[in-house]
Short mmCIF file of C-alpha atoms (C1' of nucleotides) in Angstrom, two decimals:
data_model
loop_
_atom_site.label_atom_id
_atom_site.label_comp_id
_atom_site.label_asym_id
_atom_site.label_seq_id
_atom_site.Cartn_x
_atom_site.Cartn_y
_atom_site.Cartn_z
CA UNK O 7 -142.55 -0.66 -53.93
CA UNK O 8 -144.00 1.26 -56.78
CA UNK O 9 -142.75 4.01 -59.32
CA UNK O 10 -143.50 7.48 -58.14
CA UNK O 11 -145.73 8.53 -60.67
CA UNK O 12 -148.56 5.30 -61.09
CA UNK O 13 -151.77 6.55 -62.26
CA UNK O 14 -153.70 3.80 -60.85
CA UNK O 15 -156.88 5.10 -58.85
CA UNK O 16 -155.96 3.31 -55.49
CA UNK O 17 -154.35 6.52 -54.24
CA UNK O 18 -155.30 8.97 -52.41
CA UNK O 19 -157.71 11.34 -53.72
CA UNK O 20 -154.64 13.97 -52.40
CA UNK O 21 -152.06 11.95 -54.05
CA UNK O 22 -154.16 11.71 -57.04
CA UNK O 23 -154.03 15.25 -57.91
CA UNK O 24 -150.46 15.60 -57.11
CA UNK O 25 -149.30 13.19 -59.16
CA UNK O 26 -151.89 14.33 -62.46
CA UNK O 27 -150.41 18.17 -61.29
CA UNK O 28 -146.75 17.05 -61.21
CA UNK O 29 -147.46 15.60 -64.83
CA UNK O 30 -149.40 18.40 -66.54
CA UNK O 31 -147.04 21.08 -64.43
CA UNK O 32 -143.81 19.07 -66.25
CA UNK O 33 -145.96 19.23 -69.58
CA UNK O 34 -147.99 22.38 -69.40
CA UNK O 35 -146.00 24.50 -68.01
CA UNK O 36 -147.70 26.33 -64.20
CA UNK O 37 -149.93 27.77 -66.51
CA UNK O 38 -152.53 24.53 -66.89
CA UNK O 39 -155.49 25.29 -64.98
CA UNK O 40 -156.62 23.93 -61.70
CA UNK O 41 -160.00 22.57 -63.93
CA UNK O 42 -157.79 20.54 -66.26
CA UNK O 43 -155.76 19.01 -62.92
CA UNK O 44 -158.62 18.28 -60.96
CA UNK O 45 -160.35 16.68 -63.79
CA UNK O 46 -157.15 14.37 -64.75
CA UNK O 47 -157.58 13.83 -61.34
CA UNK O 48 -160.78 12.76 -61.85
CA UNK O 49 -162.31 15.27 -58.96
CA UNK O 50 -163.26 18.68 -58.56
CA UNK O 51 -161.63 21.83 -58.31
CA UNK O 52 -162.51 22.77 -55.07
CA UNK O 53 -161.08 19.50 -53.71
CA UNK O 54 -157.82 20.73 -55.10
CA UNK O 55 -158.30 23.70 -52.82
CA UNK O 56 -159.22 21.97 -50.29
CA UNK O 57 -156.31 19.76 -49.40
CA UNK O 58 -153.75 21.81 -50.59
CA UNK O 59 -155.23 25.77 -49.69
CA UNK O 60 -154.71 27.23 -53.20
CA UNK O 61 -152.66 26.40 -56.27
CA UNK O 62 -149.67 27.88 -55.14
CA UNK O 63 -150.28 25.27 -52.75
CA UNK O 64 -150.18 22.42 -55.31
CA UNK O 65 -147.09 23.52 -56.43
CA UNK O 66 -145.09 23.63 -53.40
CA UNK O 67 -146.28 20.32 -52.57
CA UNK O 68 -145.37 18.88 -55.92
CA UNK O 69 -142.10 20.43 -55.70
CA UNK O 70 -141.15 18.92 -52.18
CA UNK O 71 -142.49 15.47 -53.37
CA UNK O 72 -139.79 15.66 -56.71
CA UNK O 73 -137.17 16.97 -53.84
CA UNK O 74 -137.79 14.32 -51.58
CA UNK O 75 -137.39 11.71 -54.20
CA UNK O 76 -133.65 13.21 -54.55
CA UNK O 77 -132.92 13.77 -51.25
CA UNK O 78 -134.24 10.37 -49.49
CA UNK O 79 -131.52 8.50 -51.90
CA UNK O 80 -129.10 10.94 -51.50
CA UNK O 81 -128.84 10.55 -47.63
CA UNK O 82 -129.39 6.86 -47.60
CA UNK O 83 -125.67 6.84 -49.47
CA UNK O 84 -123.46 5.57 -47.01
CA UNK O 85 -121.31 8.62 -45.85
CA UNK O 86 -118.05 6.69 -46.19
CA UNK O 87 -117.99 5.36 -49.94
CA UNK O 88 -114.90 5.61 -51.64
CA UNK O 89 -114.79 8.79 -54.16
CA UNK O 90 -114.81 6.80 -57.72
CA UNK O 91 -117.92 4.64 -56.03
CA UNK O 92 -119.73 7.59 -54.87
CA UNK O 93 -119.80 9.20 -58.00
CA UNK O 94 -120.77 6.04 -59.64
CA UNK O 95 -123.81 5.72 -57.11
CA UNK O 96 -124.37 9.75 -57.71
CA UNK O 97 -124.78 8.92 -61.33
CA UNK O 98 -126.80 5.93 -61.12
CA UNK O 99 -129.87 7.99 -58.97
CA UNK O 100 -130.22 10.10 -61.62
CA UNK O 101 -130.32 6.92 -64.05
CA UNK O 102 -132.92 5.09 -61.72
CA UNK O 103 -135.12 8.44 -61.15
CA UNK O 104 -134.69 10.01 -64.17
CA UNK O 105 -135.12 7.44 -67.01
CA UNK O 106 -138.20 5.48 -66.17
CA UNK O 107 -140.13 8.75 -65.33
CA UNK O 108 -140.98 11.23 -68.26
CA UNK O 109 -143.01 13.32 -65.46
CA UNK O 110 -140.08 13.71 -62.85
CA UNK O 111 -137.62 14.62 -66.22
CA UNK O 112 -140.30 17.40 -67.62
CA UNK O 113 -140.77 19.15 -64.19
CA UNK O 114 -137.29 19.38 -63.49
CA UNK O 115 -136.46 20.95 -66.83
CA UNK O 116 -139.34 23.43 -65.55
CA UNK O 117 -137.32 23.64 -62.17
CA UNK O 118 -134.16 24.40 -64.19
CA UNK O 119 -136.17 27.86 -65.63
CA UNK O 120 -138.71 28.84 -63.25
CA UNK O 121 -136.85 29.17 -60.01
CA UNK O 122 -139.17 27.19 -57.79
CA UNK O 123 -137.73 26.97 -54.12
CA UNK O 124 -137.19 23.33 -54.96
CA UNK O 125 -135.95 23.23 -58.04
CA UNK O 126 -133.00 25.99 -56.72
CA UNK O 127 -132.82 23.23 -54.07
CA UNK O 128 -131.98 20.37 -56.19
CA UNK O 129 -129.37 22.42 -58.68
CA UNK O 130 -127.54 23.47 -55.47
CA UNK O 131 -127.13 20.46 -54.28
CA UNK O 132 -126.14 19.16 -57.13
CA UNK O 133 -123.50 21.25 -57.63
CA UNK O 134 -122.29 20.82 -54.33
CA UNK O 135 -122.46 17.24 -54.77
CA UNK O 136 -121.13 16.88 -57.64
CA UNK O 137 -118.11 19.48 -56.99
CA UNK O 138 -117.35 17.52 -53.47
CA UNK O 139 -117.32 14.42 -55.42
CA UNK O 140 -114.31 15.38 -57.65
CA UNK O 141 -112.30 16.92 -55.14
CA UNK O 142 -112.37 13.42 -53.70
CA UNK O 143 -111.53 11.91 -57.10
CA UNK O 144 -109.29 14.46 -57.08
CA UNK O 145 -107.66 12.97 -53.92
CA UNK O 146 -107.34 10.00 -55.39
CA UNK O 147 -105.60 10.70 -58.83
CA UNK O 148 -108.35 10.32 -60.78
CA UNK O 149 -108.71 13.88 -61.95
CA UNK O 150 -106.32 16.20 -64.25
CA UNK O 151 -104.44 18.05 -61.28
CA UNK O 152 -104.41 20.97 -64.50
CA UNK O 153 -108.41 20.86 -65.07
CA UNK O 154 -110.34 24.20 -63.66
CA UNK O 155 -111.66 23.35 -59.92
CA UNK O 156 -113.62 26.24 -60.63
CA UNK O 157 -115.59 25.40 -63.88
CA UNK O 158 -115.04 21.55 -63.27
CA UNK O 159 -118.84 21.07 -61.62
CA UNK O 160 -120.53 23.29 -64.51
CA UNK O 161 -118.82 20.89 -66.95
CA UNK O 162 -119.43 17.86 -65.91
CA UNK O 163 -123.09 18.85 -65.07
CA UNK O 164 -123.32 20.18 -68.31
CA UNK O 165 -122.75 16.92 -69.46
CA UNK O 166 -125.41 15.46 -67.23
CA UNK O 167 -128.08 17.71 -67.26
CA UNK O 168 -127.71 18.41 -71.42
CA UNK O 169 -129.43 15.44 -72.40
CA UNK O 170 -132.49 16.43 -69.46
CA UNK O 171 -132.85 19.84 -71.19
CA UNK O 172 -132.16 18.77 -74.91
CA UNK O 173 -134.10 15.74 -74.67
CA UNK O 174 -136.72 16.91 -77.23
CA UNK O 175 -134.08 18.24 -79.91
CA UNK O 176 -132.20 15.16 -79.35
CA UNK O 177 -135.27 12.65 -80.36
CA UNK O 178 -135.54 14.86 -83.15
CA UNK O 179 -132.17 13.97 -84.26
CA UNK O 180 -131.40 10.48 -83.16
CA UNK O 181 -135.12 9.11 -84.34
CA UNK O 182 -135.65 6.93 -80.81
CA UNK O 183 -136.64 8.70 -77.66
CA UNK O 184 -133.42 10.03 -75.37
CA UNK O 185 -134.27 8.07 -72.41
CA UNK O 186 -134.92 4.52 -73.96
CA UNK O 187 -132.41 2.06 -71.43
CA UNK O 188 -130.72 0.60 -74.60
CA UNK O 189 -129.89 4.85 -75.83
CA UNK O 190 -129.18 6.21 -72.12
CA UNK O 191 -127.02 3.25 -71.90
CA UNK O 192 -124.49 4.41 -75.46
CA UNK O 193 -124.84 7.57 -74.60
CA UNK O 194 -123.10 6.86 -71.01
CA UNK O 195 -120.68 5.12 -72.75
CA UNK O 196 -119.63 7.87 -74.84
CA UNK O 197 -120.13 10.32 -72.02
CA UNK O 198 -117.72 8.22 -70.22
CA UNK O 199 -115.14 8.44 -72.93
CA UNK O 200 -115.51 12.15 -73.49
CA UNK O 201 -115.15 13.48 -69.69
CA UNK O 202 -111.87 10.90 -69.97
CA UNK O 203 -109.88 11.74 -72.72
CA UNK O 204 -111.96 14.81 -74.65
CA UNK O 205 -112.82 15.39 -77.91
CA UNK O 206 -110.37 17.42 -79.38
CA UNK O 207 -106.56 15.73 -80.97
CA UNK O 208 -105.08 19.49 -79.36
CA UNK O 209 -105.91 22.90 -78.90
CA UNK O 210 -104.83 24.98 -81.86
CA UNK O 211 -104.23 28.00 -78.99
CA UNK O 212 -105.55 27.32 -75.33
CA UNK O 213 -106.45 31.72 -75.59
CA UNK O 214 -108.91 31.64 -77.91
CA UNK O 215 -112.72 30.75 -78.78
CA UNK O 216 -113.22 27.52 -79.58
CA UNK O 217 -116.80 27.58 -77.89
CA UNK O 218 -118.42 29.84 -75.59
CA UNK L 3 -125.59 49.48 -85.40
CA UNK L 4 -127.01 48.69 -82.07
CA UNK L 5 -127.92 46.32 -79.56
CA UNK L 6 -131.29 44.57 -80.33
CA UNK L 7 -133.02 44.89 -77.25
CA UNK L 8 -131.97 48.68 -76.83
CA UNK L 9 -135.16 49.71 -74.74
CA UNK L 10 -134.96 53.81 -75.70
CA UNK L 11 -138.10 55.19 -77.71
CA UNK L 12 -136.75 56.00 -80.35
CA UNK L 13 -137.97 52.71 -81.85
CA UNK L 14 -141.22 52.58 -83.50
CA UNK L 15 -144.61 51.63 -81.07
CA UNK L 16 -144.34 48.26 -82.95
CA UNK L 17 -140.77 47.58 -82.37
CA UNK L 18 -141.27 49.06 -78.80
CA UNK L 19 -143.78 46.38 -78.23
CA UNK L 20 -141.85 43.32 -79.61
CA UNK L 21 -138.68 44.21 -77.20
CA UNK L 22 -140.85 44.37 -74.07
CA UNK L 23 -142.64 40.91 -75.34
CA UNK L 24 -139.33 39.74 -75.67
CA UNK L 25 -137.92 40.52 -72.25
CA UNK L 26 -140.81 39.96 -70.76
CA UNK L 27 -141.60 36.38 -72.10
CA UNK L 28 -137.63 35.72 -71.14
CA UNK L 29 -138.44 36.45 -67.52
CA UNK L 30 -142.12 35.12 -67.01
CA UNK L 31 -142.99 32.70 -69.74
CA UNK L 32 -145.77 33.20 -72.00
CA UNK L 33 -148.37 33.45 -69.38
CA UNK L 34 -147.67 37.45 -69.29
CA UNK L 35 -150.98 39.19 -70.12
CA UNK L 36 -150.65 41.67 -72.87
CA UNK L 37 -152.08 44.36 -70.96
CA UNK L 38 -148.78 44.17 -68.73
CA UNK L 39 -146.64 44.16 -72.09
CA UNK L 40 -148.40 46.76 -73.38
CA UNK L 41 -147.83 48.92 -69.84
CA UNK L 42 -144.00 48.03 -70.70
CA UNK L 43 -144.40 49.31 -74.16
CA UNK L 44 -145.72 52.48 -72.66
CA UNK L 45 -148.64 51.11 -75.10
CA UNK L 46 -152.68 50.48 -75.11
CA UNK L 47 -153.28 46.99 -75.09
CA UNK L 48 -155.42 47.27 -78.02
CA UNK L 49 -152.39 48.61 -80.27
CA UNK L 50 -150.77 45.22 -79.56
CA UNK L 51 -153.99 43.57 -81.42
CA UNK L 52 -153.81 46.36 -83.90
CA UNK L 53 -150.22 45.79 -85.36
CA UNK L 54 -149.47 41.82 -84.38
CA UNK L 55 -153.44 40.68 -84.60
CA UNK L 56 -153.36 38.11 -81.59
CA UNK L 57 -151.09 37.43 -78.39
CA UNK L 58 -149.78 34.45 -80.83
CA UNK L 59 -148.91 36.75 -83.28
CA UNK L 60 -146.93 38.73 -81.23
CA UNK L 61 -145.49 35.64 -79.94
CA UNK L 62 -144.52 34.30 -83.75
CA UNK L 63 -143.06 38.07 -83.93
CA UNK L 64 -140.87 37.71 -81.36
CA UNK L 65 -139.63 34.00 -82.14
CA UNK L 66 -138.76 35.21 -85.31
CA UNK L 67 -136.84 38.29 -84.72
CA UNK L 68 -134.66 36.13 -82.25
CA UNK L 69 -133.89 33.20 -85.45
CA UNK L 70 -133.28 36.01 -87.33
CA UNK L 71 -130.41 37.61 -85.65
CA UNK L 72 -128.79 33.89 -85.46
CA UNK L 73 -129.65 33.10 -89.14
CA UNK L 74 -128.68 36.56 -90.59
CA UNK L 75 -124.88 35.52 -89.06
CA UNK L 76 -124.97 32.06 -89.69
CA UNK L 77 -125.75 32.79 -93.25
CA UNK L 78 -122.90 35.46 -93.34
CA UNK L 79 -119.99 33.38 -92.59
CA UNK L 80 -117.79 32.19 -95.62
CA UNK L 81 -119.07 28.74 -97.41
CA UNK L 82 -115.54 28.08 -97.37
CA UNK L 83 -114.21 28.40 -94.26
CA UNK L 84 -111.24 26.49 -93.11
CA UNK L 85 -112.91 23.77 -90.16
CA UNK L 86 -111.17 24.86 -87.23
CA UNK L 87 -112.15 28.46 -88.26
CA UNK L 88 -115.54 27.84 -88.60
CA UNK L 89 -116.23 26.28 -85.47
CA UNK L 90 -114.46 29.18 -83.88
CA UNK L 91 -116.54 31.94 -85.88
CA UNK L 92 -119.98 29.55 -84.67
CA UNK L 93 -118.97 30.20 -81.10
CA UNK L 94 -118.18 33.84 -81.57
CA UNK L 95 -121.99 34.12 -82.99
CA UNK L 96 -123.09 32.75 -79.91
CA UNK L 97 -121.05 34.56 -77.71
CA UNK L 98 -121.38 37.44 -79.16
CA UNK L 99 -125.14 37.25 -79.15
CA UNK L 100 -125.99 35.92 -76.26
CA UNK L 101 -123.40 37.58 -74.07
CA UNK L 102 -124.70 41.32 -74.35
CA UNK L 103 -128.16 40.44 -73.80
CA UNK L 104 -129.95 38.78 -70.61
CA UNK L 105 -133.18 39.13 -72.75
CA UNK L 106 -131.93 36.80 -75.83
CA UNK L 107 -130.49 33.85 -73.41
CA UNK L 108 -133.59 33.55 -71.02
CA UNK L 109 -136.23 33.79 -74.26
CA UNK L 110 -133.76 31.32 -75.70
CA UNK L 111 -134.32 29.51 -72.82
CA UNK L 112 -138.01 29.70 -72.74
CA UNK L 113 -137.85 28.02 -76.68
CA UNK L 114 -135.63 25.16 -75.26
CA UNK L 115 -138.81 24.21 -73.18
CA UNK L 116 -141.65 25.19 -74.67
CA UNK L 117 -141.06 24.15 -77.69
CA UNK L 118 -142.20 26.94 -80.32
CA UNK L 119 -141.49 26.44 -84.16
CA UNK L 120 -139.06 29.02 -84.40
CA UNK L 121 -136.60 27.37 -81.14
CA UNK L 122 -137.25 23.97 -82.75
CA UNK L 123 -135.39 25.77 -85.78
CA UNK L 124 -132.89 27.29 -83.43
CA UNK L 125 -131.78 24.75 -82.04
CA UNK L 126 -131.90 22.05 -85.50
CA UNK L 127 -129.95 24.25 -87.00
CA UNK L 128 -127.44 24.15 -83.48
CA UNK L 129 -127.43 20.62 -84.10
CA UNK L 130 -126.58 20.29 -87.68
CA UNK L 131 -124.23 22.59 -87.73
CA UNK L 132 -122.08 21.29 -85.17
CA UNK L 133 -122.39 17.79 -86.50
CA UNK L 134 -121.27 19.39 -89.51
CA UNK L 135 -118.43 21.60 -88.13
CA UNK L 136 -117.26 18.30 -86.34
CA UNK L 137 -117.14 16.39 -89.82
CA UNK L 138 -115.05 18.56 -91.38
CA UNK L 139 -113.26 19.32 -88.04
CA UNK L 140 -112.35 15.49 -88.04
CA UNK L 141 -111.32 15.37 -91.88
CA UNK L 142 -108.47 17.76 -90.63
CA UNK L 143 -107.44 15.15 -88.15
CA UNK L 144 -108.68 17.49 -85.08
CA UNK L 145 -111.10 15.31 -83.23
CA UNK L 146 -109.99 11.90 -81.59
CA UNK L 147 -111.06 9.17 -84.59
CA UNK L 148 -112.67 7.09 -81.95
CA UNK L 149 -115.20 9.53 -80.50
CA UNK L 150 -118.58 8.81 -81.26
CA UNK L 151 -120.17 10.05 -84.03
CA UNK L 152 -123.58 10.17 -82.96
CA UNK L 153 -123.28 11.57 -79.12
CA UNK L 154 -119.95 13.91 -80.57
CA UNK L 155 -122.69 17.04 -81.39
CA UNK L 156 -124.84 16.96 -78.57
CA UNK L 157 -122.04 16.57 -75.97
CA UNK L 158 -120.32 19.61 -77.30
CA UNK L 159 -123.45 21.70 -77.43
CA UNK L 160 -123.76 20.14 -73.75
CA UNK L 161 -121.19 22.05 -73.29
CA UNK L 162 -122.33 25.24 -75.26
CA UNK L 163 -125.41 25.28 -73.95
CA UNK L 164 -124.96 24.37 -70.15
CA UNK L 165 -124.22 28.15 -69.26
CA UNK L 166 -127.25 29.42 -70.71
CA UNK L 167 -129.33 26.57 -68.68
CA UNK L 168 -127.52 26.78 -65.79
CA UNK L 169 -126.83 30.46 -65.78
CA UNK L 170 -128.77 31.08 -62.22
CA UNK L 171 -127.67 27.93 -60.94
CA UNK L 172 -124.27 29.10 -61.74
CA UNK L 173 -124.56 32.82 -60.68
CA UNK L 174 -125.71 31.73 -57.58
CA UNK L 175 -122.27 29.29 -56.51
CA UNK L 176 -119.68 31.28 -58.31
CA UNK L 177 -121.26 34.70 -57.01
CA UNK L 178 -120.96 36.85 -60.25
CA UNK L 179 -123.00 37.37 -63.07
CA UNK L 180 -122.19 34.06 -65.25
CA UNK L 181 -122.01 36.35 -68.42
CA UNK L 182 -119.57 39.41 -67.21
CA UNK L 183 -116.89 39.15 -70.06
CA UNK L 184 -114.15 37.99 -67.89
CA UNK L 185 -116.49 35.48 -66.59
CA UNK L 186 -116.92 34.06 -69.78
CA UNK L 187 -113.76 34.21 -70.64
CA UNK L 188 -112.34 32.53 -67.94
CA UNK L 189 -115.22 29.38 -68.96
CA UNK L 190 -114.19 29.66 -72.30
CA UNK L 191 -110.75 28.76 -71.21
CA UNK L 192 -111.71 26.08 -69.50
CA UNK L 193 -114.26 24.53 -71.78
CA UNK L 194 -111.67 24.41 -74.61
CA UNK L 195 -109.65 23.06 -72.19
CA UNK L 196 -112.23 20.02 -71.11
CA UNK L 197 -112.88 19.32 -74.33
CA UNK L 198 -109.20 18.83 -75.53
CA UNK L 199 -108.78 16.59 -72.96
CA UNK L 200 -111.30 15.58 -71.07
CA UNK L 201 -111.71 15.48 -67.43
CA UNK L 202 -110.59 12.15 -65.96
CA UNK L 203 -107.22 10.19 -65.88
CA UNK L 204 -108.13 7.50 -66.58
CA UNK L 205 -111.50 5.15 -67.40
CA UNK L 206 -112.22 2.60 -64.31
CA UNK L 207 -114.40 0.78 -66.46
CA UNK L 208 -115.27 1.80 -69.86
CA UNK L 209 -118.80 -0.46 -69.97
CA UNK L 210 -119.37 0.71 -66.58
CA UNK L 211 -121.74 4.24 -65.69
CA UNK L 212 -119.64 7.44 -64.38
CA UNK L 213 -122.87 9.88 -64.98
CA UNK L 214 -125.80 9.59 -66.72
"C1'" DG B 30 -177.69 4.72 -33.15
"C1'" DC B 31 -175.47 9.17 -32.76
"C1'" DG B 32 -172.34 13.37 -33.40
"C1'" DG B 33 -168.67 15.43 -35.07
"C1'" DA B 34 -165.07 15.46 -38.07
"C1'" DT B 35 -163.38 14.70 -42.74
"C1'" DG B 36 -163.73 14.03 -47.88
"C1'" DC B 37 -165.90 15.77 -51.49
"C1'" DT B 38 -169.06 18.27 -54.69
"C1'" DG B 39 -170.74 21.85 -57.91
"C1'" DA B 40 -172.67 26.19 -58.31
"C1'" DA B 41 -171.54 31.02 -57.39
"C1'" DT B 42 -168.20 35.09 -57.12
"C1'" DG B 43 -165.19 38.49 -58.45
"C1'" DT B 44 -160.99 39.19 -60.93
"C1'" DC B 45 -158.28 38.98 -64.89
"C1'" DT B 46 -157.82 37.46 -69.56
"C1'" DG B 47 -157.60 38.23 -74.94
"C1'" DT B 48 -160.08 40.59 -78.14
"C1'" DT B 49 -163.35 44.03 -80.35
"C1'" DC B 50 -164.63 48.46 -81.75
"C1'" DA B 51 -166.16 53.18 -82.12
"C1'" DA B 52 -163.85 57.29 -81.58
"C1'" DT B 53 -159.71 60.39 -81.77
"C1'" DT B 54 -155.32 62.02 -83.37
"C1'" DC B 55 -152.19 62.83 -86.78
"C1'" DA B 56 -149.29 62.91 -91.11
"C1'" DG B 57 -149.13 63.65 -95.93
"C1'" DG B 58 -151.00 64.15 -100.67
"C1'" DA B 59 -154.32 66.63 -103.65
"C1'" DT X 5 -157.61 73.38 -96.93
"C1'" DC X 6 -159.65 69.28 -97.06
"C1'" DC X 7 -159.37 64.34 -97.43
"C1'" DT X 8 -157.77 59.78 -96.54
"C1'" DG X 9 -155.70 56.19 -94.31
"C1'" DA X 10 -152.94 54.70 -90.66
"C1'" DA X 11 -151.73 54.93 -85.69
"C1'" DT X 12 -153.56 54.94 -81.29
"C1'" DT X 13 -156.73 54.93 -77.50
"C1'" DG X 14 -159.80 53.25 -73.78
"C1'" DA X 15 -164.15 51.47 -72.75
"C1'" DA X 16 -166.66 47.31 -73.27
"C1'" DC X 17 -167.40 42.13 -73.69
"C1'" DA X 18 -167.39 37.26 -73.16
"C1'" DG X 19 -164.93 33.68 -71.39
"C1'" DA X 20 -161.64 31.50 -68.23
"C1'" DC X 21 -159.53 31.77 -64.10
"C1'" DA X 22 -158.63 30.76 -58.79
"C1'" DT X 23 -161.12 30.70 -54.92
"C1'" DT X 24 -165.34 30.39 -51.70
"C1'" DC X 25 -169.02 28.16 -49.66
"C1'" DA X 26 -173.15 25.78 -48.38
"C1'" DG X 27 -174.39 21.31 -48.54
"C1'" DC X 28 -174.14 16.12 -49.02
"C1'" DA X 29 -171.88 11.69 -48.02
"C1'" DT X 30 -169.07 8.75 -45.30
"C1'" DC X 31 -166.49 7.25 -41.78
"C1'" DC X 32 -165.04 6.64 -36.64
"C1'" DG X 33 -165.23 6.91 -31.62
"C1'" DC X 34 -168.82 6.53 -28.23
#
DNA sequence: GCGGATGCTGAATGTCTGTTCAATTCAGGA
DNA sequence: TCCTGAATTGAACAGACATTCAGCATCCGC
């Protein structure tokens, strides 16, 4: 079993360039060239043409390899785990996918603002996921009965997903990169703490603007 | 006093050319050619050369008018504001900027990604400010004395920022535009809510990993 | 050993890019 | 009225782009 995104050369030539196009997509933005993939690649341009028909192509193909990496661990979760477990094992995905590969984080913060099929794939199911997952906690007492059922996905993904998105400002600020096992680890701890009991002693007045 | 990203022609060609730049690196990144801005300016594209020198120019423009209108009323509110004030009048800037214009939030966005000097400001200055709005917040006795100090900023701007991220993802499951007033309103609610008092009843395991 | 398919190359093609520039329009001061 | 400088245009240019294609190499069934 290896990590998704070796660079080693005994891959496929195919593989090859989806893997360097998955990294310089997550980097570079869809703009990067199909010269500059191929030739992280090692190989040429028309190869990239011809095994995936044009760079539109690449990008689909890219995007259903990132999907698939979600979506083979999501279904092999057995369908019958108790609520507080499944969100556990929810979490701990995005831990084991997430943290050991920079490439898979960058695209997906590109998936978050370019739309891709995929990408609206993934956020959808998230949300879905996550929103079925606390109407089971729900079930079970674990949840405010008073909390928003409406917003309660959004914040809790929020949550999630911020330190994706903000990684960069975040090693700005905290001087050690965001997704270093020792820092994802505190920083589950005190996301832990905050979606239990808050942040605030009590609301000077529930109507107004505290943030947006 | 008007919106900034009025589009009538009454502007001057320069402004006129900045505004479509702006809305038009919001929606398609900075790979739009300036030939296609300058169509949207109802422009030549060699005027854009004339008056900004270079597509990066125009670019550096455009970054800056946006830090402007967020540093302009960040560096209008009262030194001396009581805490719990001043964290309210922060999230009225936001709100109050970002709500009224789709062009803002995605270029906003854009700088969250992509990196640019003048969304590296944007979002330092996010950053420090909130650490420093919680500091004096928790001097007051409003925040719980056992949050943590280090994660405290980022998990409220978490939940600041998660709209803007999310704002398709979220248009698309709660089926109306994620920044109508009322819609915002109603999250507002909720998020001062969730951060009051969190989410959960109770912790299972504190050491253990809820999400990520 | 042979034939066809497949992997792969690198030069060529036409389109689109940012940028330049000579020419034109136009407002305002002398 | 003329002059000057700025605003504006659109044609032109070189480079980069995605894509095509003819050709070479390499394998596999026969």
């Amino acid at each position: 079993m290896r990590s998704p995104t070796v660079q080693d050369s005994d891959l496929s030539a195919r593989a090859k360039i989806r893997e360097a196009a998955l990294r310089l997509f997550g980097t570079s933005g869809f703009g990067v060239s199909l010269r500059t993939i191929a030739q992280a690649a090692r190989v040429s341009p028309g190869l990239v043409i011809h095994h995936f028909g044009s760079k539109d192509g690449l990008r689909a193909a890219v995007d259903e390899s990132v999907l698939s990496v979600f979506l083979e661990r999501f279904d092999s979760l057995p369908k019958d785990l108790p609520a507080d477990l499944l969100s556990r094992a929810m979490a701990n995905i995005f831990s084991d996918v997430l943290g050991p590969s920079p490439d898979i984080r960058q695209y997906l913060r590109r998936c978050l603002l370019d739309e891709t099929p995929a990408g609206t794939t993934i956020f959808d199911e998230m949300v879905v996921a996550t929103r079925r997952g606390l109407e089971l906690l729900e079930r079970r007492g674990g949840i405010r009965s008073d909390a928003d059922p409406e917003w309660r996905p959004f914040q809790v993904l929020s949550v999630v997903l911020g330190p994706l998105l903000m990684e960069p400002v975040m090693q700005r600020n905290i001087g050690e990169p965001a997704y270093a096992p020792d820092v994802v680890r505190r920083r589950t701890s005190a996301n832990l703490d905050f979606l239990s009991r808050g942040l605030f002693t009590r609301a000077a007045d529930t109507r107004a603007e505290p943030m947006p």
